[in-house]
Tab-separated table of C-alpha atoms in Angstrom:
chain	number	residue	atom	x	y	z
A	1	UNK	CA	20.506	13.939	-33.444
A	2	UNK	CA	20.020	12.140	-36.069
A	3	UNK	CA	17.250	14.691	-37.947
A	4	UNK	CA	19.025	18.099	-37.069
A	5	UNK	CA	22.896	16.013	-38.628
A	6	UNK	CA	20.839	15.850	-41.889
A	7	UNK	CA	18.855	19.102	-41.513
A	8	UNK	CA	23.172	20.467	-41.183
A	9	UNK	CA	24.048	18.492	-44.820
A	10	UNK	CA	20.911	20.371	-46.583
A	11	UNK	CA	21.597	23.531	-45.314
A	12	UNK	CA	25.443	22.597	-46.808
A	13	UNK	CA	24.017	21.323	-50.000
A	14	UNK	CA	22.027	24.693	-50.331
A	15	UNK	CA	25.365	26.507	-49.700
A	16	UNK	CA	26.888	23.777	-51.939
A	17	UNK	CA	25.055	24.165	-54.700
A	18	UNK	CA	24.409	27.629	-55.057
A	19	UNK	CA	28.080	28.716	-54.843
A	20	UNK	CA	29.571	25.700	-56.669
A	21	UNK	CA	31.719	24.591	-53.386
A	22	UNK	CA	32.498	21.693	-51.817
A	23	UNK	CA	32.031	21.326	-48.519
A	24	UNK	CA	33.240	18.876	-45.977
A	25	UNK	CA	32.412	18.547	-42.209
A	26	UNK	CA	35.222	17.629	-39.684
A	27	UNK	CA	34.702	16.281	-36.313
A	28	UNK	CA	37.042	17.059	-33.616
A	29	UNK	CA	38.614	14.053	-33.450
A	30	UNK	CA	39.634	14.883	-37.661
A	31	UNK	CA	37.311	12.527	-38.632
A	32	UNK	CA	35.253	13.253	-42.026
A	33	UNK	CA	31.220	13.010	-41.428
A	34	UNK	CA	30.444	13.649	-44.604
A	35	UNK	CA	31.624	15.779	-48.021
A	36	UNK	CA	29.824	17.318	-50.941
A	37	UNK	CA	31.813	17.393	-53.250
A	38	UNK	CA	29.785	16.516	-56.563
A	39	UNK	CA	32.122	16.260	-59.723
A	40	UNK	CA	34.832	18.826	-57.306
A	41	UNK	CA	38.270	16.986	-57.519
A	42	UNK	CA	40.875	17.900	-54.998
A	43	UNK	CA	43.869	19.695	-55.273
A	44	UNK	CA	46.690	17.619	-57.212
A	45	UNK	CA	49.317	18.728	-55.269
A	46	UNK	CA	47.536	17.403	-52.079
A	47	UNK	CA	48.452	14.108	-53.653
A	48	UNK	CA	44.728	13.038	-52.984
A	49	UNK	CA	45.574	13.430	-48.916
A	50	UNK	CA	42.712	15.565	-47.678
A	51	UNK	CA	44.821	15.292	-44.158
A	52	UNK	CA	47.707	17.559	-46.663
A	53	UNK	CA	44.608	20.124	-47.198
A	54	UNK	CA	44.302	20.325	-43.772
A	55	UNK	CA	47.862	21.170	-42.772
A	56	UNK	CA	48.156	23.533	-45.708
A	57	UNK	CA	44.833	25.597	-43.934
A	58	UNK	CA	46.808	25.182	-40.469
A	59	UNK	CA	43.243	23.586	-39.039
A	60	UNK	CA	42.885	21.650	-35.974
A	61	UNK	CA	39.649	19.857	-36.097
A	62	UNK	CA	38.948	20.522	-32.054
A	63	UNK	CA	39.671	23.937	-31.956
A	64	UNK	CA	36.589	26.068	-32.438
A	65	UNK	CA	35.453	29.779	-32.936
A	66	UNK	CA	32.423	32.045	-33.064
A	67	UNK	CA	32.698	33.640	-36.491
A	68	UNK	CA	33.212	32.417	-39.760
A	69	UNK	CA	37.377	31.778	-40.424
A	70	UNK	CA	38.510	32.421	-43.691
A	71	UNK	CA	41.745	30.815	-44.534
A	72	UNK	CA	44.017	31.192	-47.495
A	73	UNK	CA	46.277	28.385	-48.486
A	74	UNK	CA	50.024	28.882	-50.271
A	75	UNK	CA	48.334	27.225	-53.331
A	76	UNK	CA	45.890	30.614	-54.030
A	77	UNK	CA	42.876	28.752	-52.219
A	78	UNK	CA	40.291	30.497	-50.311
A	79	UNK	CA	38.119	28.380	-47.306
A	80	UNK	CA	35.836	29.167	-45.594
A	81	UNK	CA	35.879	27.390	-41.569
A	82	UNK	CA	32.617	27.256	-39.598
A	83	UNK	CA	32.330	25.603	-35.859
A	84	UNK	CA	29.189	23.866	-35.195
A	85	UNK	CA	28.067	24.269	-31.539
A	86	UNK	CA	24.809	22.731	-30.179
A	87	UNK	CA	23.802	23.254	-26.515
A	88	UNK	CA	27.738	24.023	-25.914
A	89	UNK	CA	29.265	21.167	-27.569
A	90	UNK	CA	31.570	21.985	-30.088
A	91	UNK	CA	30.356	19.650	-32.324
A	92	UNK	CA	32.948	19.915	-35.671
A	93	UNK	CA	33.411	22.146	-38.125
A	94	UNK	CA	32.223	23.084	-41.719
A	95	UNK	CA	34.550	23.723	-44.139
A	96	UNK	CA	33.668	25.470	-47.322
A	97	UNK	CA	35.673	25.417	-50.627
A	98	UNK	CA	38.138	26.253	-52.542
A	99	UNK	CA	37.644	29.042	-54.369
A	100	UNK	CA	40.113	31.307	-56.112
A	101	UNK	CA	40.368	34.950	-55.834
A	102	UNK	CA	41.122	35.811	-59.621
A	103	UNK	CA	41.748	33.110	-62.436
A	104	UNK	CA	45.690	32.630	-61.750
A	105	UNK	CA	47.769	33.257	-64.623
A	106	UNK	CA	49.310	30.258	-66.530
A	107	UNK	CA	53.111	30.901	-65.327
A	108	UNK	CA	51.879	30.454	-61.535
A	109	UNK	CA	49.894	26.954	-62.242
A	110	UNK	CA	53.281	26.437	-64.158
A	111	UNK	CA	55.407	27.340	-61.185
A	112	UNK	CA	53.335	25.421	-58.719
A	113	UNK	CA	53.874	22.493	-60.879
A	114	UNK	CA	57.673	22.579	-60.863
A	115	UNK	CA	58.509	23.417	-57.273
A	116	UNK	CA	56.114	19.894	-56.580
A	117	UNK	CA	57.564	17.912	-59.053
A	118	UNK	CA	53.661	16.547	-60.584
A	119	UNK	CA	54.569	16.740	-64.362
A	120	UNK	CA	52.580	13.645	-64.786
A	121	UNK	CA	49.881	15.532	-63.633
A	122	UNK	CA	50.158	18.791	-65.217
A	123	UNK	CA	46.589	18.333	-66.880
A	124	UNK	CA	44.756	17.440	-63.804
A	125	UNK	CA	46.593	20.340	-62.214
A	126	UNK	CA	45.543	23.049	-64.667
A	127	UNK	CA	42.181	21.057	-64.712
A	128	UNK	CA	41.534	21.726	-61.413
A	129	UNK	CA	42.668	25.684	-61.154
A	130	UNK	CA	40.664	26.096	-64.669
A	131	UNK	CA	37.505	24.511	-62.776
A	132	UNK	CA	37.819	26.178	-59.362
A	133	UNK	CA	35.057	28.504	-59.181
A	134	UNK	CA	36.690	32.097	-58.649
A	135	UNK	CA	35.222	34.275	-56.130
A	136	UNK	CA	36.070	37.767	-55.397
A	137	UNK	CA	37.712	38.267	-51.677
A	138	UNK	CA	35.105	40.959	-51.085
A	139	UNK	CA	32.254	38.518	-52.448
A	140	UNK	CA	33.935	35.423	-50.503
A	141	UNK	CA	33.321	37.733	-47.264
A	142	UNK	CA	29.502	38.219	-48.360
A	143	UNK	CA	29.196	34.268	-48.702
A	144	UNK	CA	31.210	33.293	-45.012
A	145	UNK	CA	28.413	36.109	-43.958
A	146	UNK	CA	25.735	34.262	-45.265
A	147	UNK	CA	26.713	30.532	-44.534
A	148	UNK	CA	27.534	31.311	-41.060
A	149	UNK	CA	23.855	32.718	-40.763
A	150	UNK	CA	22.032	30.211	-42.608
A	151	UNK	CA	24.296	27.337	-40.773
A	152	UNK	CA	24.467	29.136	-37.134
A	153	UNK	CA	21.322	31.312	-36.795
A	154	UNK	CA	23.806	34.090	-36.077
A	155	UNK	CA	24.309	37.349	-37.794
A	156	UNK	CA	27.847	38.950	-38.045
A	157	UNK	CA	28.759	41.760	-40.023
A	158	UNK	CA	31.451	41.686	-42.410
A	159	UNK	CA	33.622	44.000	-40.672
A	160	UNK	CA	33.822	42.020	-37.897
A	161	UNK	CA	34.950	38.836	-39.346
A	162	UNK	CA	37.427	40.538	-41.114
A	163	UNK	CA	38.303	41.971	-37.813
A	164	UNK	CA	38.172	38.717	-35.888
A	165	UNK	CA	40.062	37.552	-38.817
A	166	UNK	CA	43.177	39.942	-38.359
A	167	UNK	CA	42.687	39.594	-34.991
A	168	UNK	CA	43.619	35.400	-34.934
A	169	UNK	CA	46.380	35.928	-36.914
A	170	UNK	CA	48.270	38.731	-35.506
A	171	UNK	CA	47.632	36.250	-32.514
A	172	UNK	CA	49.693	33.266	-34.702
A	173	UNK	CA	47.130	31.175	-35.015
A	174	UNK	CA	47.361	31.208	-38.835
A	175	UNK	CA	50.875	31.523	-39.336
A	176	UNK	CA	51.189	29.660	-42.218
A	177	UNK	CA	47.907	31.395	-44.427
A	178	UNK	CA	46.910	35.068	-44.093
A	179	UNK	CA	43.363	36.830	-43.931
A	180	UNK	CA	42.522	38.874	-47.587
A	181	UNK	CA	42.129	42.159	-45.465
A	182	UNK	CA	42.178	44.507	-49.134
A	183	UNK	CA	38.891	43.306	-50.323
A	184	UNK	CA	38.158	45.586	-52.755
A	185	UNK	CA	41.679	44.308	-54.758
A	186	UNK	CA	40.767	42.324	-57.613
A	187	UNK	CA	42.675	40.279	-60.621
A	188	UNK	CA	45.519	42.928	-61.918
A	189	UNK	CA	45.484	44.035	-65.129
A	190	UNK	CA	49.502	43.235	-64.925
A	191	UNK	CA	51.655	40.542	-63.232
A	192	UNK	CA	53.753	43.773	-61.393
A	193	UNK	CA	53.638	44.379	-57.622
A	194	UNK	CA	51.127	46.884	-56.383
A	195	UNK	CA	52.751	50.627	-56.116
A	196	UNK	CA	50.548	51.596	-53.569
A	197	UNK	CA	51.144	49.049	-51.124
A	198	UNK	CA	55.364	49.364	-52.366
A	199	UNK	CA	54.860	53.049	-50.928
A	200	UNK	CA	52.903	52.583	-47.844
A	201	UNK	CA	55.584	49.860	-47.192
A	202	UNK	CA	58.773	51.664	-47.799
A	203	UNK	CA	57.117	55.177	-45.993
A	204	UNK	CA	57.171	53.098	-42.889
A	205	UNK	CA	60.369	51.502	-43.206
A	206	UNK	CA	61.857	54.928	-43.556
A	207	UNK	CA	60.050	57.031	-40.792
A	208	UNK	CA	60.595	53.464	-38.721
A	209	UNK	CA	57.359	53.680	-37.495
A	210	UNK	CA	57.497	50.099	-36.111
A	211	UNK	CA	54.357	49.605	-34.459
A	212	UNK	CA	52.824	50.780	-37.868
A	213	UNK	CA	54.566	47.620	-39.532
A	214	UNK	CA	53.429	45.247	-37.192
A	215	UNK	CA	50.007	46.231	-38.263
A	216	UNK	CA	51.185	46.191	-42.215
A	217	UNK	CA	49.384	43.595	-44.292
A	218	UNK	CA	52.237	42.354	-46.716
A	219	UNK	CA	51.185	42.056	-50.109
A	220	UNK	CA	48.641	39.921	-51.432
A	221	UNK	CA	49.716	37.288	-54.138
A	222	UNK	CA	47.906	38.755	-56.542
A	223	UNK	CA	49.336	42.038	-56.117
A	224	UNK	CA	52.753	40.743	-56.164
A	225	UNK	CA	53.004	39.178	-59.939
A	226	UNK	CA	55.603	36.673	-61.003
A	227	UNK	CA	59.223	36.668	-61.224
A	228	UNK	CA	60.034	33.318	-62.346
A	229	UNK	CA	58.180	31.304	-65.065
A	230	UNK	CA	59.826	27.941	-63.481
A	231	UNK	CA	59.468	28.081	-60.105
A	232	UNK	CA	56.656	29.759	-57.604
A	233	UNK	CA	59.104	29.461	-54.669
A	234	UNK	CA	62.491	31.031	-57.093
A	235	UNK	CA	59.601	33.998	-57.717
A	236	UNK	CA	59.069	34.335	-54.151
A	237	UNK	CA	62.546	34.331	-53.810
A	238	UNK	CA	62.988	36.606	-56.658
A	239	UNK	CA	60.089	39.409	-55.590
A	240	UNK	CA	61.749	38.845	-51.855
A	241	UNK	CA	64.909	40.088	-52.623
A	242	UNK	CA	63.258	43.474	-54.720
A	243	UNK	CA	61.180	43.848	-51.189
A	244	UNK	CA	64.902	43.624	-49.412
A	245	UNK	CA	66.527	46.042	-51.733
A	246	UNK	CA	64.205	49.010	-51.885
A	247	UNK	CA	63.936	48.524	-47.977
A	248	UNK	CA	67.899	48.877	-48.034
A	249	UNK	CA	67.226	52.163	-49.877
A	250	UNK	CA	64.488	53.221	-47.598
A	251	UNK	CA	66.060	52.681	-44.400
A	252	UNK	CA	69.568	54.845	-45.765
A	253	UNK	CA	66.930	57.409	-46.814
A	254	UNK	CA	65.975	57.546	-43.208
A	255	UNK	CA	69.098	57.534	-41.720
A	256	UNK	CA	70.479	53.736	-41.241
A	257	UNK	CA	74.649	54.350	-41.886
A	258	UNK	CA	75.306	52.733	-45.718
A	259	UNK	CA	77.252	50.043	-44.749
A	260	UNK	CA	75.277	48.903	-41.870
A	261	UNK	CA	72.267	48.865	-44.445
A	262	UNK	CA	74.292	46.998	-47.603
A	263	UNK	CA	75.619	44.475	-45.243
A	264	UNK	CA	72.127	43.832	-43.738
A	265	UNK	CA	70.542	43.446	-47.016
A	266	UNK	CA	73.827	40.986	-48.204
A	267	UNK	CA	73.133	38.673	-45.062
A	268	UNK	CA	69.267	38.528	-45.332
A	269	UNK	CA	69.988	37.811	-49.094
A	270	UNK	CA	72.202	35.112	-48.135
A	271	UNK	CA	70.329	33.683	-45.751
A	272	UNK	CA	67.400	33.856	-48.160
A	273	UNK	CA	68.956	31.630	-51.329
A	274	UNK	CA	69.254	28.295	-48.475
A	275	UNK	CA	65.340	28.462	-47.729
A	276	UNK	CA	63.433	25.620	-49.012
A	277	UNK	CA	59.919	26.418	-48.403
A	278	UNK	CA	57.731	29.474	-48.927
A	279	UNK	CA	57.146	29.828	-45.599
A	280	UNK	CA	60.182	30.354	-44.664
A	281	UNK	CA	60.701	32.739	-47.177
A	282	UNK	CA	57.804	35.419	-46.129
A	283	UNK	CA	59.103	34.855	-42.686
A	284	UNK	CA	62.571	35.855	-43.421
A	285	UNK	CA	60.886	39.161	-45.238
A	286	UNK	CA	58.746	40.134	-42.492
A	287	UNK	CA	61.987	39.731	-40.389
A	288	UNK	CA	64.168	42.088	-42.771
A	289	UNK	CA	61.433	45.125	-43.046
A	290	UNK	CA	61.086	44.693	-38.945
A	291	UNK	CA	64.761	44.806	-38.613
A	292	UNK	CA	65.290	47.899	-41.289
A	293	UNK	CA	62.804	49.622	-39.745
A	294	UNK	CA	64.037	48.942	-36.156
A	295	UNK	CA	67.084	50.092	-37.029
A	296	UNK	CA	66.232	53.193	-38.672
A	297	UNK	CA	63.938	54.265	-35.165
A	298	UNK	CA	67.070	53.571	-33.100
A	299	UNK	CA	69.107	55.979	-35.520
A	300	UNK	CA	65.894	59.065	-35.637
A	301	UNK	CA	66.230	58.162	-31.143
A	302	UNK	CA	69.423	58.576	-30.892
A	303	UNK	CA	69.619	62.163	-32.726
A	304	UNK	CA	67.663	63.740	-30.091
A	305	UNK	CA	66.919	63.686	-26.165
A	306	UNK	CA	64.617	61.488	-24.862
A	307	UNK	CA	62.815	64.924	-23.966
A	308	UNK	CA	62.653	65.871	-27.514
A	309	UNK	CA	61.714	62.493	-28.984
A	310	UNK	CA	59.196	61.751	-26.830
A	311	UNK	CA	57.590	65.200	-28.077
A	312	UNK	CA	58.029	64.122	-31.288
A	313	UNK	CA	56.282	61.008	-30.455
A	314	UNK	CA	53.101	62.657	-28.711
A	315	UNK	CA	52.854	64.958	-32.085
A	316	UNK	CA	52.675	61.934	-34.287
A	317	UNK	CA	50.396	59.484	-31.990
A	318	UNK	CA	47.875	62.924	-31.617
A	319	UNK	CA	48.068	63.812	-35.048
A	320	UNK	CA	44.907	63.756	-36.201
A	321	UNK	CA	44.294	65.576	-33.144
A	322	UNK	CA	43.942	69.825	-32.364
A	323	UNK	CA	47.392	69.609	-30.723
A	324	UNK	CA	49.358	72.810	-29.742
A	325	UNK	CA	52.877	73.889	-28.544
A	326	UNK	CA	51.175	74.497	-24.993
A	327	UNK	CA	49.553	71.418	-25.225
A	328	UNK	CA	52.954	69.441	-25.870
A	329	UNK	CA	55.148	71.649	-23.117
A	330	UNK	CA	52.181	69.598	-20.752
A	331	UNK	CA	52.993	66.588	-21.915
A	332	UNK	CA	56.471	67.145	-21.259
A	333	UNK	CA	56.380	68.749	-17.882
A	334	UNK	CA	58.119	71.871	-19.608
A	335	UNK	CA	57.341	75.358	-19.545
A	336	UNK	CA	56.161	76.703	-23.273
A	337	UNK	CA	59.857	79.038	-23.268
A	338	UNK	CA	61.904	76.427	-22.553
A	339	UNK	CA	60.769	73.523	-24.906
A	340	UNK	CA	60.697	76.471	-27.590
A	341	UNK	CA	64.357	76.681	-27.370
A	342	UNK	CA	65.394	72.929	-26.523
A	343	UNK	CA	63.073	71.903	-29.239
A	344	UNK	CA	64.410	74.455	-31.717
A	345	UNK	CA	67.791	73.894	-31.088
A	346	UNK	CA	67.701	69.804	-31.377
A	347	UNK	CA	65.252	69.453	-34.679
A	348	UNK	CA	65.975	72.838	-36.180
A	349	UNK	CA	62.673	73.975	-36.332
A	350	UNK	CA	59.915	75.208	-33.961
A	351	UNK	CA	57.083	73.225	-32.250
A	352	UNK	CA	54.364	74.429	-34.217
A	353	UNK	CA	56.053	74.276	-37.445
A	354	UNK	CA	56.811	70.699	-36.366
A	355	UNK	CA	53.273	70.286	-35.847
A	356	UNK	CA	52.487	71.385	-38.835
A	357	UNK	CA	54.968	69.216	-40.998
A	358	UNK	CA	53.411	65.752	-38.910
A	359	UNK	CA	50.052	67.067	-40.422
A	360	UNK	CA	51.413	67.717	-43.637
A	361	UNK	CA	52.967	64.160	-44.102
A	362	UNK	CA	49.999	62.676	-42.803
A	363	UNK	CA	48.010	64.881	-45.341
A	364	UNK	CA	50.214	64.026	-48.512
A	365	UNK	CA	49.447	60.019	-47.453
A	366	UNK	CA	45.630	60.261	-47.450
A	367	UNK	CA	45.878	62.247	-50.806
A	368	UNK	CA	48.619	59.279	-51.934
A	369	UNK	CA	47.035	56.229	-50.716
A	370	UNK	CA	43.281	56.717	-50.032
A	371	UNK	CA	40.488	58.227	-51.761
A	372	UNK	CA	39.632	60.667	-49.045
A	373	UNK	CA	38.217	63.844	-50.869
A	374	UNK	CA	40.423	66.999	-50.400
A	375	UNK	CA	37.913	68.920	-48.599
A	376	UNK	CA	37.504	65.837	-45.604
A	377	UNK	CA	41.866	65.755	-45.345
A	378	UNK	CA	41.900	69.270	-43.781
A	379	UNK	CA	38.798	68.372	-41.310
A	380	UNK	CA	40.214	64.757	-40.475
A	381	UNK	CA	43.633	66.847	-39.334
A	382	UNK	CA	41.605	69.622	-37.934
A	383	UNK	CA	42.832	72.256	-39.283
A	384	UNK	CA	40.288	75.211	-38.785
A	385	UNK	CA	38.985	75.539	-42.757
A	386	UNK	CA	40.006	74.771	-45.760
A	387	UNK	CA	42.029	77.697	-47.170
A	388	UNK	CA	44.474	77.407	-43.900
A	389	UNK	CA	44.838	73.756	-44.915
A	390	UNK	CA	45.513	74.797	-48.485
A	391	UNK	CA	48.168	77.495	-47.218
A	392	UNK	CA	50.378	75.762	-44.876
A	393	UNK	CA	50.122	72.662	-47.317
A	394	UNK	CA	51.671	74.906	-50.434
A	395	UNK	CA	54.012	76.392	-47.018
A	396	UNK	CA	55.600	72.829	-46.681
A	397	UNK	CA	55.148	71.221	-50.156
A	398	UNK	CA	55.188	74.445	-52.281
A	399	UNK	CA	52.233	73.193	-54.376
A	400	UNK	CA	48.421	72.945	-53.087
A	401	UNK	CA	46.586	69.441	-52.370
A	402	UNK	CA	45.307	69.508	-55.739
A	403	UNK	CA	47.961	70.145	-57.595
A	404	UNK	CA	50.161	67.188	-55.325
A	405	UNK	CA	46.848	64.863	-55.883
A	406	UNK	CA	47.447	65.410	-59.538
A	407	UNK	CA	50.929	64.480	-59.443
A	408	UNK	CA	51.582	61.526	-56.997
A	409	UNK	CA	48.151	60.274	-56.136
A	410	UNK	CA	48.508	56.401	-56.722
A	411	UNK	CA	45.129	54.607	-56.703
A	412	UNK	CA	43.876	55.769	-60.297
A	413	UNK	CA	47.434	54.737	-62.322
């Protein structure tokens, strides 16, 4: 036991060492074996508590998994949590870190400081953020990669710890940290929000495609920028409120009534100036985009038959499909006349052209929000070749992809 425990701490030092990390190793009970830590001071603002680190990561020392956790704390810290299990005895874990994903700007350590009231330590607080080592998300998934091999004998592949990830938190067992799941994002060039993810947000909240936002990763912190020199929690407060308003505006641009909309955003804004922690505050945003966008499907159900909208629904869900009018008069247990007329007579427009304008949307989002090369889009919505892609693209837009590519495509700005 004895000879494999220390055979663990070398393998740690290695990791230790040639990431600059510390590492510490828990036992179930919550008991510290041992730490590497080197000349690695912890976090101020855990008021030297390592039990304060803990809470902050949401860890419980007995719980273990089979794939390298990677935890984010509210204070910008990335760890990295690895169980060690020897002839199926869980047998503690391994925690790696902290590292930062970008070198945080000087009005966030300055925030941080405020909200926690350490102005005697201001110095060992910017100390400590200056000295962090600063590791990439996408790198930081490399490293939990390798450290879970060299520590485990086990190889997993990246994508499936950032799937396992996703997967534990959807599940609430991180509620209070959430999974980098953009790695390719890295320090902006500006403390503004990210358009891109604004868009992708506010599409959904006005198409109320709610299972869509369920799977919506808000926005990272370094995406979102800072509002408020002062105070980290009045900027999260601050950047909340923006989120609230432009949802407002999305869900009236998708049919929520005004004043239903206005007096939603008033009470969530309310509601949102008596929260204390930042917690609290994400929660009560993820609980104003669901309820927007909840609100807005009701309102697109409730303009057609359940007949129609569950057409409407099939379309969408097979999208990416080759989907006909024949194919949709099957799914509705109609015959092709007779959902021609219903269909035209409750949206306006025909089945196919509906089709078509599902593809279309779909279409004008890959060119918006991905790289996907123009000549893949068509293929990918399976539309027969390229020119017939082209065509009914300029038939709904009245430009071609290129020429919308060149005008709203958002990744290159």
């Amino acid at each position: 036991m004895s000879n494999r425990f220390d055979h663990l701490k070398d393998l740690c030092r290695l990791v230790s060492e040639t990431f600059d990390l510390s590492i510490f190793f828990v036992k179930p009970t919550g008991e510290i074996s041992f730490e590497i830590i080197d000349n690695q001071i912890l976090n101020p603002l855990y008021q030297n508590e390592k039990q304060n680190l803990f809470h902050s990561l949401n860890f419980e020392p007995d719980k273990q998994y089979n794939f390298p956790v990677i935890r984010k704390t509210y204070f910008y810290e990335n760890y990295i949590l690895i169980s060690i299990v020897h002839n199926d005895l869980f047998e503690g874990t391994v925690i790696i870190g902290p590292s930062l994903p970008y070198v945080l700007f000087e009005q966030k350590i300055n925030g941080l400081i405020n909200d926690f009231h350490v102005f005697a330590q201001r110095e060992q607080v910017f100390h400590y953020y200056k000295s962090t080592p600063v590791i990439s998300n996408e790198k930081l998934l490399k490293v939990s990669v390798m450290a879970f091999y060299l520590i485990t004998h086990t190889l997993i592949s990246a994508e499936t710890v950032t799937k396992e990830n996703s997967k534990h938190i959807q599940l609430g067992e991180s509620k209070d940290t959430e999974l980098f799941t953009n790695t390719k994002r890295e320090q902006p060039a500006a403390v503004h929000h990210d358009p891109l993810l604004e868009k992708q947000l506010l599409t959904i909240i006005r198409e109320g495609r709610l299972e869509e936002l369920k799977g919506f990763t808000q926005m990272e912190e370094e995406s979102t920028g800072v509002l408020s020199r002062f105070s980290y929690i009045r900027s999260k407060k601050n950047i909340a409120i923006a989120g609230i308003t432009l949802a407002t505006r999305a869900s009236i641009e998708g049919g929520l009534h005004p004043e239903i909309a206005f007096s939603l955003s008033d009470v969530y804004i309310q509601r949102l100036e008596d929260l204390k922690t930042i917690k609290e505050i994400d929660q009560l945003s993820g609980e104003a985009f669901f309820t927007f966008t909840e609100k807005v499907q009701q309102v697109k159900g409730e303009q057609f038959s359940k007949t129609i909208t569950n057409c409407q629904n099939y379309i969408y869900n097979n999208r990416y499909e080759k989907i006909t009018h024949d194919d949709v008069a099957k799914q509705a247990d109609l015959s092709h006349s007779y959902l021609s007329i219903l269909f035209k007579k409750e949206v306006g427009i025909s089945v196919t052209d509906y089709i078509q304008l599902v593809k279309i949307d779909e279409a004008k989002n890959l060119i918006e929000f991905t790289q996907t090369p123009l000549s893949e889009i068509g293929s990918l919505l399976n539309f027969s070749d390229q020119s017939y892609f082209t065509k009914v693209f300029k038939k709904h837009t009245g430009m071609t992809p290129k020429q919308y590519k060149e005008k709203y495509h958002l990744l290159d700005q």
